[in-house]
Amino acid sequence: MSKEIFDDIVLEEKSTWTQVCEECAENYSELGHLEEIPINLICGVSGCNNEAKYYLDIYKKEFVNEK
């Protein structure tokens, strides 16, 4: 059984994004573009409760939210 990578993700017709902490940004930056965020949010990676530092705009067209 597969597990979701992100537990807080926005899946829109034209874009997919989430917010990630510095540690998770290192692990998932290959999925898209990182942009520093000016507000306090919690990391969107499943099981991570760190404060998010970046938005991650996911560029992969065939992205599946599973490990």
mmCIF file of N, CA, C and O in Angstrom:
data_model
loop_
_atom_site.group_PDB
_atom_site.id
_atom_site.type_symbol
_atom_site.label_atom_id
_atom_site.label_comp_id
_atom_site.label_asym_id
_atom_site.label_seq_id
_atom_site.Cartn_x
_atom_site.Cartn_y
_atom_site.Cartn_z
ATOM 1 N N MET A 1 0.840 -1.178 0.000
ATOM 2 C CA MET A 1 0.000 0.000 0.000
ATOM 3 C C MET A 1 0.886 1.242 0.000
ATOM 4 O O MET A 1 1.820 1.367 0.782
ATOM 5 N N SER A 2 0.610 2.169 -0.892
ATOM 6 C CA SER A 2 1.423 3.370 -0.985
ATOM 7 C C SER A 2 0.932 4.434 -0.006
ATOM 8 O O SER A 2 -0.211 4.414 0.435
ATOM 9 N N LYS A 3 1.831 5.330 0.328
ATOM 10 C CA LYS A 3 1.534 6.403 1.269
ATOM 11 C C LYS A 3 1.700 7.746 0.563
ATOM 12 O O LYS A 3 2.583 7.910 -0.271
ATOM 13 N N GLU A 4 0.833 8.703 0.898
ATOM 14 C CA GLU A 4 0.933 10.022 0.292
ATOM 15 C C GLU A 4 2.207 10.727 0.741
ATOM 16 O O GLU A 4 2.588 10.659 1.905
ATOM 17 N N ILE A 5 2.844 11.428 -0.195
ATOM 18 C CA ILE A 5 4.028 12.227 0.116
ATOM 19 C C ILE A 5 3.615 13.479 0.879
ATOM 20 O O ILE A 5 4.205 13.838 1.883
ATOM 21 N N PHE A 6 2.564 14.146 0.391
ATOM 22 C CA PHE A 6 2.113 15.412 0.976
ATOM 23 C C PHE A 6 0.727 15.237 1.592
ATOM 24 O O PHE A 6 -0.162 14.673 0.968
ATOM 25 N N ASP A 7 0.572 15.739 2.815
ATOM 26 C CA ASP A 7 -0.751 15.695 3.455
ATOM 27 C C ASP A 7 -1.453 17.056 3.363
ATOM 28 O O ASP A 7 -2.593 17.193 3.769
ATOM 29 N N ASP A 8 -0.770 18.042 2.815
ATOM 30 C CA ASP A 8 -1.345 19.370 2.587
ATOM 31 C C ASP A 8 -0.838 19.829 1.225
ATOM 32 O O ASP A 8 0.287 20.308 1.102
ATOM 33 N N ILE A 9 -1.655 19.640 0.200
ATOM 34 C CA ILE A 9 -1.259 19.960 -1.171
ATOM 35 C C ILE A 9 -2.467 20.539 -1.902
ATOM 36 O O ILE A 9 -3.602 20.160 -1.639
ATOM 37 N N VAL A 10 -2.196 21.491 -2.787
ATOM 38 C CA VAL A 10 -3.252 22.102 -3.592
ATOM 39 C C VAL A 10 -3.111 21.564 -5.011
ATOM 40 O O VAL A 10 -2.083 21.773 -5.664
ATOM 41 N N LEU A 11 -4.125 20.843 -5.465
ATOM 42 C CA LEU A 11 -4.143 20.282 -6.813
ATOM 43 C C LEU A 11 -5.155 21.071 -7.632
ATOM 44 O O LEU A 11 -6.355 20.904 -7.476
ATOM 45 N N GLU A 12 -4.649 21.953 -8.484
ATOM 46 C CA GLU A 12 -5.503 22.767 -9.341
ATOM 47 C C GLU A 12 -5.310 22.338 -10.792
ATOM 48 O O GLU A 12 -4.339 21.652 -11.119
ATOM 49 N N GLU A 13 -6.203 22.753 -11.645
ATOM 50 C CA GLU A 13 -6.116 22.385 -13.058
ATOM 51 C C GLU A 13 -4.808 22.864 -13.683
ATOM 52 O O GLU A 13 -4.174 22.143 -14.441
ATOM 53 N N LYS A 14 -4.392 24.090 -13.340
ATOM 54 C CA LYS A 14 -3.196 24.664 -13.962
ATOM 55 C C LYS A 14 -1.949 24.582 -13.103
ATOM 56 O O LYS A 14 -0.853 24.849 -13.586
ATOM 57 N N SER A 15 -2.089 24.250 -11.820
ATOM 58 C CA SER A 15 -0.910 24.197 -10.960
ATOM 59 C C SER A 15 -1.121 23.258 -9.776
ATOM 60 O O SER A 15 -2.242 22.969 -9.393
ATOM 61 N N THR A 16 -0.015 22.810 -9.238
ATOM 62 C CA THR A 16 -0.002 21.987 -8.039
ATOM 63 C C THR A 16 1.073 22.563 -7.134
ATOM 64 O O THR A 16 2.191 22.821 -7.576
ATOM 65 N N TRP A 17 0.728 22.790 -5.854
ATOM 66 C CA TRP A 17 1.719 23.362 -4.955
ATOM 67 C C TRP A 17 1.457 22.945 -3.515
ATOM 68 O O TRP A 17 0.391 22.487 -3.155
ATOM 69 N N THR A 18 2.495 23.111 -2.706
ATOM 70 C CA THR A 18 2.428 22.877 -1.269
ATOM 71 C C THR A 18 3.471 23.778 -0.621
ATOM 72 O O THR A 18 4.165 24.523 -1.299
ATOM 73 N N GLN A 19 3.583 23.698 0.674
ATOM 74 C CA GLN A 19 4.625 24.428 1.381
ATOM 75 C C GLN A 19 5.513 23.404 2.087
ATOM 76 O O GLN A 19 5.031 22.373 2.521
ATOM 77 N N VAL A 20 6.828 23.694 2.141
ATOM 78 C CA VAL A 20 7.781 22.736 2.712
ATOM 79 C C VAL A 20 8.783 23.446 3.609
ATOM 80 O O VAL A 20 9.109 24.618 3.398
ATOM 81 N N CYS A 21 9.280 22.707 4.606
ATOM 82 C CA CYS A 21 10.332 23.231 5.480
ATOM 83 C C CYS A 21 11.677 23.114 4.759
ATOM 84 O O CYS A 21 11.773 22.531 3.675
ATOM 85 N N GLU A 22 12.702 23.642 5.375
ATOM 86 C CA GLU A 22 14.031 23.628 4.754
ATOM 87 C C GLU A 22 14.526 22.201 4.513
ATOM 88 O O GLU A 22 15.060 21.896 3.449
ATOM 89 N N GLU A 23 14.336 21.313 5.481
ATOM 90 C CA GLU A 23 14.786 19.923 5.346
ATOM 91 C C GLU A 23 14.046 19.198 4.223
ATOM 92 O O GLU A 23 14.653 18.530 3.390
ATOM 93 N N CYS A 24 12.727 19.331 4.189
ATOM 94 C CA CYS A 24 11.937 18.661 3.150
ATOM 95 C C CYS A 24 12.172 19.287 1.781
ATOM 96 O O CYS A 24 12.073 18.605 0.759
ATOM 97 N N ALA A 25 12.509 20.568 1.739
ATOM 98 C CA ALA A 25 12.828 21.227 0.469
ATOM 99 C C ALA A 25 14.017 20.542 -0.189
ATOM 100 O O ALA A 25 14.036 20.353 -1.408
ATOM 101 N N GLU A 26 14.996 20.132 0.610
ATOM 102 C CA GLU A 26 16.159 19.418 0.073
ATOM 103 C C GLU A 26 15.747 18.089 -0.549
ATOM 104 O O GLU A 26 16.293 17.678 -1.566
ATOM 105 N N ASN A 27 14.766 17.420 0.061
ATOM 106 C CA ASN A 27 14.333 16.108 -0.421
ATOM 107 C C ASN A 27 13.413 16.162 -1.637
ATOM 108 O O ASN A 27 13.376 15.215 -2.426
ATOM 109 N N TYR A 28 12.640 17.235 -1.787
ATOM 110 C CA TYR A 28 11.615 17.280 -2.828
ATOM 111 C C TYR A 28 11.778 18.416 -3.831
ATOM 112 O O TYR A 28 10.904 18.611 -4.678
ATOM 113 N N SER A 29 12.881 19.141 -3.791
ATOM 114 C CA SER A 29 13.065 20.281 -4.692
ATOM 115 C C SER A 29 13.094 19.867 -6.162
ATOM 116 O O SER A 29 12.779 20.680 -7.039
ATOM 117 N N GLU A 30 13.426 18.611 -6.456
ATOM 118 C CA GLU A 30 13.476 18.162 -7.849
ATOM 119 C C GLU A 30 12.086 18.111 -8.495
ATOM 120 O O GLU A 30 11.957 18.000 -9.705
ATOM 121 N N LEU A 31 11.036 18.217 -7.677
ATOM 122 C CA LEU A 31 9.674 18.189 -8.219
ATOM 123 C C LEU A 31 9.254 19.521 -8.834
ATOM 124 O O LEU A 31 8.273 19.570 -9.578
ATOM 125 N N GLY A 32 9.970 20.598 -8.514
ATOM 126 C CA GLY A 32 9.538 21.889 -9.054
ATOM 127 C C GLY A 32 10.386 23.048 -8.591
ATOM 128 O O GLY A 32 11.578 22.921 -8.371
ATOM 129 N N HIS A 33 9.735 24.181 -8.394
ATOM 130 C CA HIS A 33 10.387 25.451 -8.074
ATOM 131 C C HIS A 33 10.086 25.857 -6.631
ATOM 132 O O HIS A 33 8.933 25.845 -6.212
ATOM 133 N N LEU A 34 11.127 26.228 -5.885
ATOM 134 C CA LEU A 34 10.967 26.703 -4.512
ATOM 135 C C LEU A 34 10.932 28.220 -4.474
ATOM 136 O O LEU A 34 11.719 28.882 -5.158
ATOM 137 N N GLU A 35 10.032 28.754 -3.668
ATOM 138 C CA GLU A 35 9.945 30.204 -3.477
ATOM 139 C C GLU A 35 9.762 30.462 -1.987
ATOM 140 O O GLU A 35 8.887 29.881 -1.355
ATOM 141 N N GLU A 36 10.606 31.325 -1.425
ATOM 142 C CA GLU A 36 10.525 31.621 0.006
ATOM 143 C C GLU A 36 9.175 32.254 0.346
ATOM 144 O O GLU A 36 8.660 33.073 -0.412
ATOM 145 N N ILE A 37 8.593 31.851 1.480
ATOM 146 C CA ILE A 37 7.275 32.367 1.864
ATOM 147 C C ILE A 37 7.397 33.308 3.053
ATOM 148 O O ILE A 37 8.187 33.074 3.963
ATOM 149 N N PRO A 38 6.608 34.377 3.057
ATOM 150 C CA PRO A 38 6.698 35.387 4.114
ATOM 151 C C PRO A 38 5.765 35.141 5.305
ATOM 152 O O PRO A 38 5.709 35.955 6.201
ATOM 153 N N ILE A 39 5.000 34.037 5.300
ATOM 154 C CA ILE A 39 4.054 33.783 6.392
ATOM 155 C C ILE A 39 4.361 32.445 7.055
ATOM 156 O O ILE A 39 5.059 31.607 6.493
ATOM 157 N N ASN A 40 3.837 32.246 8.251
ATOM 158 C CA ASN A 40 4.079 31.019 9.006
ATOM 159 C C ASN A 40 3.064 29.949 8.638
ATOM 160 O O ASN A 40 1.869 30.120 8.858
ATOM 161 N N LEU A 41 3.560 28.859 8.081
ATOM 162 C CA LEU A 41 2.747 27.694 7.734
ATOM 163 C C LEU A 41 3.477 26.447 8.203
ATOM 164 O O LEU A 41 4.678 26.479 8.447
ATOM 165 N N ILE A 42 2.769 25.351 8.285
ATOM 166 C CA ILE A 42 3.371 24.063 8.643
ATOM 167 C C ILE A 42 3.708 23.313 7.352
ATOM 168 O O ILE A 42 2.958 23.354 6.382
ATOM 169 N N CYS A 43 4.810 22.603 7.359
ATOM 170 C CA CYS A 43 5.256 21.828 6.207
ATOM 171 C C CYS A 43 4.145 20.891 5.727
ATOM 172 O O CYS A 43 3.457 20.264 6.531
ATOM 173 N N GLY A 44 3.989 20.781 4.406
ATOM 174 C CA GLY A 44 2.940 19.962 3.814
ATOM 175 C C GLY A 44 3.336 18.514 3.575
ATOM 176 O O GLY A 44 2.554 17.741 3.031
ATOM 177 N N VAL A 45 4.553 18.113 3.969
ATOM 178 C CA VAL A 45 4.991 16.728 3.795
ATOM 179 C C VAL A 45 4.396 15.874 4.910
ATOM 180 O O VAL A 45 4.418 16.255 6.081
ATOM 181 N N SER A 46 3.850 14.722 4.531
ATOM 182 C CA SER A 46 3.250 13.810 5.509
ATOM 183 C C SER A 46 4.227 13.483 6.629
ATOM 184 O O SER A 46 5.381 13.142 6.369
ATOM 185 N N GLY A 47 3.781 13.640 7.870
ATOM 186 C CA GLY A 47 4.591 13.310 9.035
ATOM 187 C C GLY A 47 5.540 14.407 9.485
ATOM 188 O O GLY A 47 6.218 14.255 10.494
ATOM 189 N N CYS A 48 5.627 15.514 8.768
ATOM 190 C CA CYS A 48 6.518 16.611 9.153
ATOM 191 C C CYS A 48 5.685 17.758 9.711
ATOM 192 O O CYS A 48 4.728 18.202 9.089
ATOM 193 N N ASN A 49 6.079 18.252 10.873
ATOM 194 C CA ASN A 49 5.368 19.355 11.513
ATOM 195 C C ASN A 49 6.251 20.587 11.696
ATOM 196 O O ASN A 49 5.955 21.452 12.515
ATOM 197 N N ASN A 50 7.342 20.656 10.936
ATOM 198 C CA ASN A 50 8.230 21.810 10.999
ATOM 199 C C ASN A 50 7.568 23.025 10.355
ATOM 200 O O ASN A 50 6.655 22.891 9.537
ATOM 201 N N GLU A 51 8.061 24.199 10.698
ATOM 202 C CA GLU A 51 7.573 25.419 10.063
ATOM 203 C C GLU A 51 8.061 25.456 8.613
ATOM 204 O O GLU A 51 9.240 25.214 8.334
ATOM 205 N N ALA A 52 7.147 25.725 7.695
ATOM 206 C CA ALA A 52 7.500 25.794 6.279
ATOM 207 C C ALA A 52 8.291 27.058 5.993
ATOM 208 O O ALA A 52 8.056 28.110 6.593
ATOM 209 N N LYS A 53 9.235 26.951 5.077
ATOM 210 C CA LYS A 53 10.037 28.103 4.668
ATOM 211 C C LYS A 53 9.808 28.438 3.190
ATOM 212 O O LYS A 53 10.089 29.542 2.760
ATOM 213 N N TYR A 54 9.301 27.482 2.421
ATOM 214 C CA TYR A 54 9.149 27.664 0.977
ATOM 215 C C TYR A 54 7.796 27.175 0.482
ATOM 216 O O TYR A 54 7.226 26.242 1.030
ATOM 217 N N TYR A 55 7.336 27.789 -0.610
ATOM 218 C CA TYR A 55 6.287 27.197 -1.435
ATOM 219 C C TYR A 55 7.010 26.303 -2.431
ATOM 220 O O TYR A 55 8.082 26.665 -2.921
ATOM 221 N N LEU A 56 6.442 25.166 -2.739
ATOM 222 C CA LEU A 56 6.981 24.286 -3.766
ATOM 223 C C LEU A 56 5.948 24.183 -4.875
ATOM 224 O O LEU A 56 4.890 23.582 -4.689
ATOM 225 N N ASP A 57 6.233 24.838 -6.008
ATOM 226 C CA ASP A 57 5.387 24.740 -7.185
ATOM 227 C C ASP A 57 5.832 23.496 -7.944
ATOM 228 O O ASP A 57 6.959 23.433 -8.431
ATOM 229 N N ILE A 58 4.966 22.506 -8.021
ATOM 230 C CA ILE A 58 5.314 21.217 -8.618
ATOM 231 C C ILE A 58 5.097 21.288 -10.126
ATOM 232 O O ILE A 58 3.995 21.577 -10.586
ATOM 233 N N TYR A 59 6.161 21.020 -10.886
ATOM 234 C CA TYR A 59 6.127 21.143 -12.337
ATOM 235 C C TYR A 59 5.878 19.828 -13.064
ATOM 236 O O TYR A 59 5.495 19.830 -14.212
ATOM 237 N N LYS A 60 6.152 18.719 -12.421
ATOM 238 C CA LYS A 60 6.015 17.437 -13.112
ATOM 239 C C LYS A 60 4.567 17.198 -13.509
ATOM 240 O O LYS A 60 3.688 17.120 -12.663
ATOM 241 N N LYS A 61 4.316 17.075 -14.790
ATOM 242 C CA LYS A 61 2.945 16.881 -15.292
ATOM 243 C C LYS A 61 2.353 15.560 -14.827
ATOM 244 O O LYS A 61 1.160 15.454 -14.618
ATOM 245 N N GLU A 62 3.172 14.567 -14.670
ATOM 246 C CA GLU A 62 2.703 13.242 -14.281
ATOM 247 C C GLU A 62 2.850 12.998 -12.780
ATOM 248 O O GLU A 62 2.969 11.870 -12.336
ATOM 249 N N PHE A 63 2.836 14.060 -11.972
ATOM 250 C CA PHE A 63 3.013 13.935 -10.528
ATOM 251 C C PHE A 63 1.902 13.094 -9.895
ATOM 252 O O PHE A 63 0.732 13.296 -10.163
ATOM 253 N N VAL A 64 2.313 12.135 -9.076
ATOM 254 C CA VAL A 64 1.382 11.307 -8.293
ATOM 255 C C VAL A 64 1.799 11.463 -6.844
ATOM 256 O O VAL A 64 2.963 11.269 -6.511
ATOM 257 N N ASN A 65 0.865 11.789 -5.978
ATOM 258 C CA ASN A 65 1.155 12.056 -4.576
ATOM 259 C C ASN A 65 1.277 10.747 -3.784
ATOM 260 O O ASN A 65 0.535 10.511 -2.853
ATOM 261 N N GLU A 66 2.230 9.897 -4.174
ATOM 262 C CA GLU A 66 2.455 8.623 -3.488
ATOM 263 C C GLU A 66 3.937 8.354 -3.394
ATOM 264 O O GLU A 66 4.693 8.710 -4.287
ATOM 265 N N LYS A 67 4.339 7.694 -2.302
ATOM 266 C CA LYS A 67 5.739 7.281 -2.134
ATOM 267 C C LYS A 67 5.935 5.956 -2.800
ATOM 268 O O LYS A 67 5.068 5.143 -2.892
#
